[in-house]
mmCIF file of C-alpha atoms in Angstrom:
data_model
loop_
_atom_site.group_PDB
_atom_site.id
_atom_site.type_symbol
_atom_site.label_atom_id
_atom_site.label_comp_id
_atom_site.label_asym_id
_atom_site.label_seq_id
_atom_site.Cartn_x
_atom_site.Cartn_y
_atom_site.Cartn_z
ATOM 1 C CA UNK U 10 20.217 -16.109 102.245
ATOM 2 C CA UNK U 11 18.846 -16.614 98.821
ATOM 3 C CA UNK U 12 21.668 -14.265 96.975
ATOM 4 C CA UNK U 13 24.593 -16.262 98.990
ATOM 5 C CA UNK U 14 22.824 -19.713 97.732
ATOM 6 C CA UNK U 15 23.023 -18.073 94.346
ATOM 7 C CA UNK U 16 26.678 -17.140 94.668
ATOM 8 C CA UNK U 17 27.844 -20.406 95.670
ATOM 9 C CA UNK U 18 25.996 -22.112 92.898
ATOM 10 C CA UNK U 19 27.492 -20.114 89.833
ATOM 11 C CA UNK U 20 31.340 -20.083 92.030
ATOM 12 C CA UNK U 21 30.780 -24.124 92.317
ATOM 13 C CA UNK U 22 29.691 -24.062 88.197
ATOM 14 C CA UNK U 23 32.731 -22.035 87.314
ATOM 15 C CA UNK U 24 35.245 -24.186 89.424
ATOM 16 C CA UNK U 25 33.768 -27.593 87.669
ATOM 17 C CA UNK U 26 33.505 -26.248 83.986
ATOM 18 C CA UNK U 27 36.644 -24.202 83.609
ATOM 19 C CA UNK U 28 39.067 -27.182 82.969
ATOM 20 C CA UNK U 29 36.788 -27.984 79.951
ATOM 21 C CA UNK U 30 36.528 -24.715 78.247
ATOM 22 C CA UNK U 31 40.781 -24.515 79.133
ATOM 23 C CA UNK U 32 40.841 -27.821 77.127
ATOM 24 C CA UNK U 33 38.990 -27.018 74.507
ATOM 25 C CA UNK U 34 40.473 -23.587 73.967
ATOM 26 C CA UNK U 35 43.867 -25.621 74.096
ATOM 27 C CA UNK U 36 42.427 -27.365 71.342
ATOM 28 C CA UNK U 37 41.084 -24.800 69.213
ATOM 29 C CA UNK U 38 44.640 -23.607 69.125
ATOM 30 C CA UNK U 39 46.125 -26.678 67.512
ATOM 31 C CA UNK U 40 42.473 -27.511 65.642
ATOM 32 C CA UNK U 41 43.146 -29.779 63.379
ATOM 33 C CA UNK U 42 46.229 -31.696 64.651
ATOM 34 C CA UNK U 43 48.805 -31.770 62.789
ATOM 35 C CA UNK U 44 48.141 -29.084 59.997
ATOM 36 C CA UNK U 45 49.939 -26.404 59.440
ATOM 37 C CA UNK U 46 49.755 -22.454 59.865
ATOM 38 C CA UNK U 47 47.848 -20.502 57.533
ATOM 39 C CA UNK U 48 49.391 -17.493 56.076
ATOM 40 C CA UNK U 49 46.745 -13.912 54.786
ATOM 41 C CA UNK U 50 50.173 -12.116 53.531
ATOM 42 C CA UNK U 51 50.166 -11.509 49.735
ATOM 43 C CA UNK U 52 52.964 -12.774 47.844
ATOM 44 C CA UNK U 53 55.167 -9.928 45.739
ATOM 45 C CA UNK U 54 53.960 -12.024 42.250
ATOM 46 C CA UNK U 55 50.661 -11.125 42.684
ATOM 47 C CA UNK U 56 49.222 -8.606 40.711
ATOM 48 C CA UNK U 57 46.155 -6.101 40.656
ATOM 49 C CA UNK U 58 43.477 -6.655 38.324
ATOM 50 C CA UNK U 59 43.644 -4.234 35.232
ATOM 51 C CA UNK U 60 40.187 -2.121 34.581
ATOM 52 C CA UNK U 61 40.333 -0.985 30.959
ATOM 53 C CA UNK U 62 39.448 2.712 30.485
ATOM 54 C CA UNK U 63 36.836 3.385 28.154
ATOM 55 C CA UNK U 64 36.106 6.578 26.889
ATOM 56 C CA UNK U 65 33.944 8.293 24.799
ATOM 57 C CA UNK U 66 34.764 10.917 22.453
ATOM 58 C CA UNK U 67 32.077 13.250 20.720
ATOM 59 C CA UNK U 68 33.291 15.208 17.917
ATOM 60 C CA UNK U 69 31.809 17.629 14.699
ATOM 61 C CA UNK U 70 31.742 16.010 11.942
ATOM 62 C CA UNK U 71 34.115 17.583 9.007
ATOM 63 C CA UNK U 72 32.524 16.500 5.766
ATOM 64 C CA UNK U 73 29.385 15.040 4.447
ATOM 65 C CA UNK U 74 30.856 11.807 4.450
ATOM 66 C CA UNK U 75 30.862 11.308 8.269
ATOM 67 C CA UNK U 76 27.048 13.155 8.673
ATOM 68 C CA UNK U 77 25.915 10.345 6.199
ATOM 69 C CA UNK U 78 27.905 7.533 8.333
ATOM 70 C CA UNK U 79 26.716 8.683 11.883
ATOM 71 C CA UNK U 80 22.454 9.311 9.696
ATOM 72 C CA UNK U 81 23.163 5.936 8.375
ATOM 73 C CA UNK U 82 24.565 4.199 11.538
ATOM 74 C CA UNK U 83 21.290 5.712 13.730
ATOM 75 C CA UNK U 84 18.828 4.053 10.965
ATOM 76 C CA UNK U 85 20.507 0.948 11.031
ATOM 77 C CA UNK U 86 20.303 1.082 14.869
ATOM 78 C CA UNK U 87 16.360 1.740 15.080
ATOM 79 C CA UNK U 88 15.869 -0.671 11.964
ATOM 80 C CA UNK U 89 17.485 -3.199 14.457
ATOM 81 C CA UNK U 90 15.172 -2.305 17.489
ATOM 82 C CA UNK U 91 12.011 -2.548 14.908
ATOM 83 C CA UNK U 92 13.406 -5.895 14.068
ATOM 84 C CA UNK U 93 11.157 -8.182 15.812
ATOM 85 C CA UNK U 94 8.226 -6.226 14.887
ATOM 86 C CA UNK U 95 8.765 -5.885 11.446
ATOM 87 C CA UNK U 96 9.502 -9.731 10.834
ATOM 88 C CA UNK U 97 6.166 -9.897 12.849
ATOM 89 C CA UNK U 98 3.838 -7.925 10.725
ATOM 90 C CA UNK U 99 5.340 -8.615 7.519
ATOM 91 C CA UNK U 100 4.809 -12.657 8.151
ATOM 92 C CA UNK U 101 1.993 -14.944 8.517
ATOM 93 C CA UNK U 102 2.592 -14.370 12.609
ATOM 94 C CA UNK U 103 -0.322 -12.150 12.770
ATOM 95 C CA UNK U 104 -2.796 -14.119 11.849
ATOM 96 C CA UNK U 105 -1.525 -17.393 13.381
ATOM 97 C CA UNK U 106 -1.436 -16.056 16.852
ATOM 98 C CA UNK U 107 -4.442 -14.001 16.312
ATOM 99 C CA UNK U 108 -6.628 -17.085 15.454
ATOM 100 C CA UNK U 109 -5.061 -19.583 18.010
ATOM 101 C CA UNK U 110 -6.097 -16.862 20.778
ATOM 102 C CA UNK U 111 -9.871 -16.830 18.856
ATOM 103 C CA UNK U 112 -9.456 -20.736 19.676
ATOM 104 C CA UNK U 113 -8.444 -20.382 23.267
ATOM 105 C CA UNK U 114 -11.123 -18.004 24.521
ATOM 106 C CA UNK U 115 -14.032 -20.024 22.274
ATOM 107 C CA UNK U 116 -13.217 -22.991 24.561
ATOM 108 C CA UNK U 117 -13.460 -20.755 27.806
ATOM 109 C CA UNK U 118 -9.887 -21.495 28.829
ATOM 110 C CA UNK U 119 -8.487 -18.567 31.131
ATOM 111 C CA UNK U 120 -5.028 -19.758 31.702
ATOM 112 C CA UNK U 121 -4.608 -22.710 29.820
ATOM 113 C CA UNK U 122 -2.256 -22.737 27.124
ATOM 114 C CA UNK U 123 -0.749 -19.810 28.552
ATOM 115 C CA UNK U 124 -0.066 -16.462 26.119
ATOM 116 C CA UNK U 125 3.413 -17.666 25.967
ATOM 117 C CA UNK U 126 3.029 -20.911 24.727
ATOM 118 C CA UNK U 127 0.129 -19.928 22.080
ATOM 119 C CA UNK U 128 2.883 -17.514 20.753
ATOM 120 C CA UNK U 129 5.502 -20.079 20.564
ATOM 121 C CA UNK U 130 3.697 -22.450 18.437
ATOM 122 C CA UNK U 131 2.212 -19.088 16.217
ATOM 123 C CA UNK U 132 6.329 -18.858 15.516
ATOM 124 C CA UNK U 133 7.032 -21.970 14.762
ATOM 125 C CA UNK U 134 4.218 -22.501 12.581
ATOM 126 C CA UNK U 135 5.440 -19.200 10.858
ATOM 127 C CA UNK U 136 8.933 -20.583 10.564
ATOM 128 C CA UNK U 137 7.267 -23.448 8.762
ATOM 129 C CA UNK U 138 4.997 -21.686 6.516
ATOM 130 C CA UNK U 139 7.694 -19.169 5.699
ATOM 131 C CA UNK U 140 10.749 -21.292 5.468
ATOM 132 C CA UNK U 141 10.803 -21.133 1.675
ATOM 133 C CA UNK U 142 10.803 -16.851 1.999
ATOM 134 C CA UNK U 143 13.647 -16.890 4.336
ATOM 135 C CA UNK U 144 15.672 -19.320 2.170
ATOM 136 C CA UNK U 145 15.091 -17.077 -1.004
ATOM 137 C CA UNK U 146 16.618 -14.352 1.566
ATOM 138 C CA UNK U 147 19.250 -15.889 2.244
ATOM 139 C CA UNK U 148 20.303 -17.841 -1.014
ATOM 140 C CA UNK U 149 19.618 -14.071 -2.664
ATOM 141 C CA UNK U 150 20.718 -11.507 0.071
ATOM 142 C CA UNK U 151 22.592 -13.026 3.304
ATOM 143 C CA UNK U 152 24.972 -14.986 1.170
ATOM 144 C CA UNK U 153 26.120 -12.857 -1.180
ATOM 145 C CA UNK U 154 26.595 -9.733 1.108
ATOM 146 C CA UNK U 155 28.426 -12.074 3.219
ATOM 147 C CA UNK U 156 30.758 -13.371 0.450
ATOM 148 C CA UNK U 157 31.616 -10.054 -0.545
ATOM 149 C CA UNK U 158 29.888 -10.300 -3.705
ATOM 150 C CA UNK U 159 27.185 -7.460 -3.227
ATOM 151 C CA UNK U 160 26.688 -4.695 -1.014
ATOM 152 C CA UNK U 161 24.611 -3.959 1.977
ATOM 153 C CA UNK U 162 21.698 -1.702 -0.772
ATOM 154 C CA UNK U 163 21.775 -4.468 -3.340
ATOM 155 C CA UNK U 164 20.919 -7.009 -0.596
ATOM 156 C CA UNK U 165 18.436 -4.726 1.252
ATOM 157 C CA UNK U 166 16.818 -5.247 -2.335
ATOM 158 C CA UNK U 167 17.561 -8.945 -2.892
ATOM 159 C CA UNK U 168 16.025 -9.641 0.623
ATOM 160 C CA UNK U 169 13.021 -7.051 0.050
ATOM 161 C CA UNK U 170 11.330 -9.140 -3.498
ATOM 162 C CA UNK U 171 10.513 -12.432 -1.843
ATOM 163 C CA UNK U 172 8.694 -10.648 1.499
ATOM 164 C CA UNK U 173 6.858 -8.326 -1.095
ATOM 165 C CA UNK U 174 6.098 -11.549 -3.520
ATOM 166 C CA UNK U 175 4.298 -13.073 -0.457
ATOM 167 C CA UNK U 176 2.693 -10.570 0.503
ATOM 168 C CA UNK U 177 1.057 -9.615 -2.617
ATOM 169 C CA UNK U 178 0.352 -13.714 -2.732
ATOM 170 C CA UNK U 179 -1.757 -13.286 0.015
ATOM 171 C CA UNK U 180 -4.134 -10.320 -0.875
ATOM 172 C CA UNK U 181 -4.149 -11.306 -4.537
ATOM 173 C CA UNK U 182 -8.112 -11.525 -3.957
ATOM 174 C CA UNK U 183 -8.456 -8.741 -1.794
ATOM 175 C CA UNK U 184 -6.332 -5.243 -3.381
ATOM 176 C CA UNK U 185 -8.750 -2.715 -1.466
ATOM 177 C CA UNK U 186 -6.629 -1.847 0.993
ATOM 178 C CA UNK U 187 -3.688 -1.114 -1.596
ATOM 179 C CA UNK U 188 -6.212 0.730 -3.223
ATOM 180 C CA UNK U 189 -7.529 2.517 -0.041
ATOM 181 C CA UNK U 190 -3.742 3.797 0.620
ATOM 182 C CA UNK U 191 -2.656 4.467 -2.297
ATOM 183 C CA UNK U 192 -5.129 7.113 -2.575
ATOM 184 C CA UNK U 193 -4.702 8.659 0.845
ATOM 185 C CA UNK U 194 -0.985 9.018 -0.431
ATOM 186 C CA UNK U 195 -1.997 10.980 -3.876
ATOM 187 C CA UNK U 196 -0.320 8.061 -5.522
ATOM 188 C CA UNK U 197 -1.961 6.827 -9.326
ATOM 189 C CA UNK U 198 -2.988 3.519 -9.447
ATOM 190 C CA UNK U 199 -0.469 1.023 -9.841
ATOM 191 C CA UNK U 200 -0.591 -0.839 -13.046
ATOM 192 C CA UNK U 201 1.972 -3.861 -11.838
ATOM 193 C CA UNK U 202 2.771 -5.095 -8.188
ATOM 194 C CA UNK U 203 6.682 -3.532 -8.708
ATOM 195 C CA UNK U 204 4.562 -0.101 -8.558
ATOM 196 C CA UNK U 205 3.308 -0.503 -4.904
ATOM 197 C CA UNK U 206 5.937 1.421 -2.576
ATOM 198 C CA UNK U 207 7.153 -0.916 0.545
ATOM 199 C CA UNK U 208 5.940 1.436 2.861
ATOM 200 C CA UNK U 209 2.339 1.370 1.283
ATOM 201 C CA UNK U 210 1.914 -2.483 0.899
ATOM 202 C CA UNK U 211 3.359 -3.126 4.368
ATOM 203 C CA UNK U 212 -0.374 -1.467 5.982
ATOM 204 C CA UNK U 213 -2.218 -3.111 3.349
ATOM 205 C CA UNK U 214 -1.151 -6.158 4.696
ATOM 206 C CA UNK U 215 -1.295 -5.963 8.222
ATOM 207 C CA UNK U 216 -5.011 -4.797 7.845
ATOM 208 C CA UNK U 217 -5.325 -7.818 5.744
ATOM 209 C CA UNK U 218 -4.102 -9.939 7.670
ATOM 210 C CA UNK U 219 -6.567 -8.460 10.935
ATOM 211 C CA UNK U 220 -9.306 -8.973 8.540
ATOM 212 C CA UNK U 221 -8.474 -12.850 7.850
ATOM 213 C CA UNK U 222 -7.847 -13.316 11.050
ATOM 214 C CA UNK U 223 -10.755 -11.653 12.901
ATOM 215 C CA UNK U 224 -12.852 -14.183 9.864
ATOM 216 C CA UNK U 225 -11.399 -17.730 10.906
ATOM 217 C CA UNK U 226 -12.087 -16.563 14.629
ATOM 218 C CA UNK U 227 -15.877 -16.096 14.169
ATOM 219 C CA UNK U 228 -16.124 -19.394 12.064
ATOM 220 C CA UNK U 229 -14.708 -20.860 15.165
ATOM 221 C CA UNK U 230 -17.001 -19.400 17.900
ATOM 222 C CA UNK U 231 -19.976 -20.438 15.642
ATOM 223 C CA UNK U 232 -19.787 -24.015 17.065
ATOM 224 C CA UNK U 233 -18.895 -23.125 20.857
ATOM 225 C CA UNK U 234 -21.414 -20.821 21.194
ATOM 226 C CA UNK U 235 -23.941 -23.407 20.119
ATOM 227 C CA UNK U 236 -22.882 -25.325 22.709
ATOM 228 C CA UNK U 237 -22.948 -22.638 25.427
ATOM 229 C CA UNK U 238 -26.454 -21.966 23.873
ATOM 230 C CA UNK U 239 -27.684 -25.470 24.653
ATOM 231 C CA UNK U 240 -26.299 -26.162 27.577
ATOM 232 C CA UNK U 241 -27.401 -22.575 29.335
ATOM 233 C CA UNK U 242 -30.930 -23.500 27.842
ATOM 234 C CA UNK U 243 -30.834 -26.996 29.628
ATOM 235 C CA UNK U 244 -29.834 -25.515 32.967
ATOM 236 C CA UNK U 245 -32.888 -23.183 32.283
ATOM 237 C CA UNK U 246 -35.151 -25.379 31.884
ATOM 238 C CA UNK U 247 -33.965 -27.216 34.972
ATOM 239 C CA UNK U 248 -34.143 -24.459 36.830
ATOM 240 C CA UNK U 249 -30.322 -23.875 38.128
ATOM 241 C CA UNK U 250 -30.085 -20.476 36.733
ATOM 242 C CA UNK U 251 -27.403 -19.184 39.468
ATOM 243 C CA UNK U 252 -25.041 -22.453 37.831
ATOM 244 C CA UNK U 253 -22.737 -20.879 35.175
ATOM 245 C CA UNK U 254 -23.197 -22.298 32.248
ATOM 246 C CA UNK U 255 -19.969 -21.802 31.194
ATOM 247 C CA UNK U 256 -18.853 -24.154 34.049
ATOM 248 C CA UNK U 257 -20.690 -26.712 32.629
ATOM 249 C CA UNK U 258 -20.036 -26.469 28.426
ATOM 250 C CA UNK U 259 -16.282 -26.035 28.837
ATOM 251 C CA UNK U 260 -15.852 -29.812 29.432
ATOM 252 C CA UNK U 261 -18.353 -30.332 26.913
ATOM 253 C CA UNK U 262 -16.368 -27.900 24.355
ATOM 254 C CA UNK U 263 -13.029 -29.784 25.084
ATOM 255 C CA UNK U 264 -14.504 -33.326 24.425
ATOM 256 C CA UNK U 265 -15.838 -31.762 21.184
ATOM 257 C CA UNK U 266 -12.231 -30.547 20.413
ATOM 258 C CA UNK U 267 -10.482 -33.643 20.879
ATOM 259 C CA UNK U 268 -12.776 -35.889 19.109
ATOM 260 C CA UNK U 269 -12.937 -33.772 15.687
ATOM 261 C CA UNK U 270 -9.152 -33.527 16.626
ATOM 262 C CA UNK U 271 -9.266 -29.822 16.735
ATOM 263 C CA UNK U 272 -5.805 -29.022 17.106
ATOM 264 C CA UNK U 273 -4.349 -30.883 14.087
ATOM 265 C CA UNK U 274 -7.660 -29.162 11.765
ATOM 266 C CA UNK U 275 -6.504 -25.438 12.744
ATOM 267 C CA UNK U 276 -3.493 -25.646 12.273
ATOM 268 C CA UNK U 277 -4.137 -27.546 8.699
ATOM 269 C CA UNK U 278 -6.761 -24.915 7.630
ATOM 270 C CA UNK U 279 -4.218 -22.086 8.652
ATOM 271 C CA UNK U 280 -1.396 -23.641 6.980
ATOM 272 C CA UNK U 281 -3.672 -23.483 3.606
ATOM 273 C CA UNK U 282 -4.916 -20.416 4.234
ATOM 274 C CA UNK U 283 -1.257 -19.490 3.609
ATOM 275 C CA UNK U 284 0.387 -21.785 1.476
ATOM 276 C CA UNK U 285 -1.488 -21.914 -1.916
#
């Protein structure tokens, strides 16, 4: 009795909801009024896309001309690569973002300025202190090579004399680790800076540079610590020894900071350190 209930219910359903769906199916079909059939056939004037065909051709080389292209195209491909990191270690860059990271973990900040940002303003700040260089480079190498007027060596040495002058500006008071390399070379002492190789006052520099660097950074954590040292020995005496103190002289630190206007001191300091 049940089943034929069920039966007449979904026969009397169909009966009063098929004129709908045959309306709107009718309607569908003509949806919307009035517009016209589309057409997917593809006209005779179109065209298929062209894929170039690139290929790549390895062949001996026949003279000692094209072994000295290809050994001369590969340097100039890895000197390219070492780019960044040369214009890195042969600035000021070093020390800037080696110091500003000094400042950052002397006021206990984890995550704020982020790495990113601290190296942003180390490379603008080198841009800035190292704006004269790169216009000596350019009014002395990029120029001329690119007017025709000298070749790609003769720039190479154009651009090479003001990077070298700086550097040598910078450890004019400090020459031991010239010193120190040029004897682990077997080189004589050099009577003139012109006598340093490139490739021995490039190292000198970058340990210089470590060594300033890793100075400014303890001058800076003398102060903090101070505070850190006072503040753990209040909480001492107070007796809330499972309190970090750190918790507490961060906000402490950062007032400290602001007031001596900390931010516009560094970078001051650094920008003397560089520019005599």
């Amino acid at each position: 009795m049940k089943t034929l209930k069920k039966i007449l219910l979904l026969s009397f359903l169909l009966s009063v909801t098929s004129p709908f769906f045959a309306q709107a199916s009718g309607q569908n079909q003509n949806f919307p009024q009035g517009a016209a059939r589309g057409r997917t056939e593809m006209t005779n004037n179109a065209r298929q896309p062209l894929v170039p065909n690139v290929a790549v051709q390895i062949t001996e080389p026949r003279s000692g001309q094209e072994v000295a292209f290809s050994v001369r195209l590969l340097l100039l491909l890895t000197i390219l690569t070492l780019a960044p990191s040369i214009l890195i270690l042969s600035t000021c860059f070093l020390r800037f973002s080696i110091v500003l990271d000094f400042i950052k973990r002397a006021l206990s900040l984890q995550q704020v300025p982020p790495t990113s940002v601290l190296n942003g303003i180390a490379f603008f700040m080198t841009i800035f202190a190292m704006w004269p260089v790169f216009s000596r480079v350019y009014d002395r190498a990029y120029k001329p090579m690119s007017d025709g007027q000298i070749g790609i060596e003769e720039a190479y040495r154009q651009a090479e004399e003001p990077i070298r002058e700086f550097m040598f500006v910078q450890m004019e008071k400090d020459t031991s680790y010239i010193s120190m390399f040029m004897n682990m070379a077997h080189l004589e002492k050099p009577n003139t800076p012109a006598d340093v190789p490139t490739y021995i006052l490039i190292p000198s520099y970058i340990l210089h540079e470590l060594t300033v660097a890793f100075k400014i950074g303890v001058l800076l954590y003398i102060p903090f610590i101070i505070v850190d040292m006072v503040v753990a020995s209040i909480l001492m005496a107070m007796g809330m020894m499972m309190l970090p103190p750190v918790q507490i002289s961060m906000p402490f630190k950062l007032i400290l900071f602001v007031l001596v206007d900390g931010w516009g001191l560094l970078t001051q300091q650094l920008f003397v350190s560089v520019i005599h």
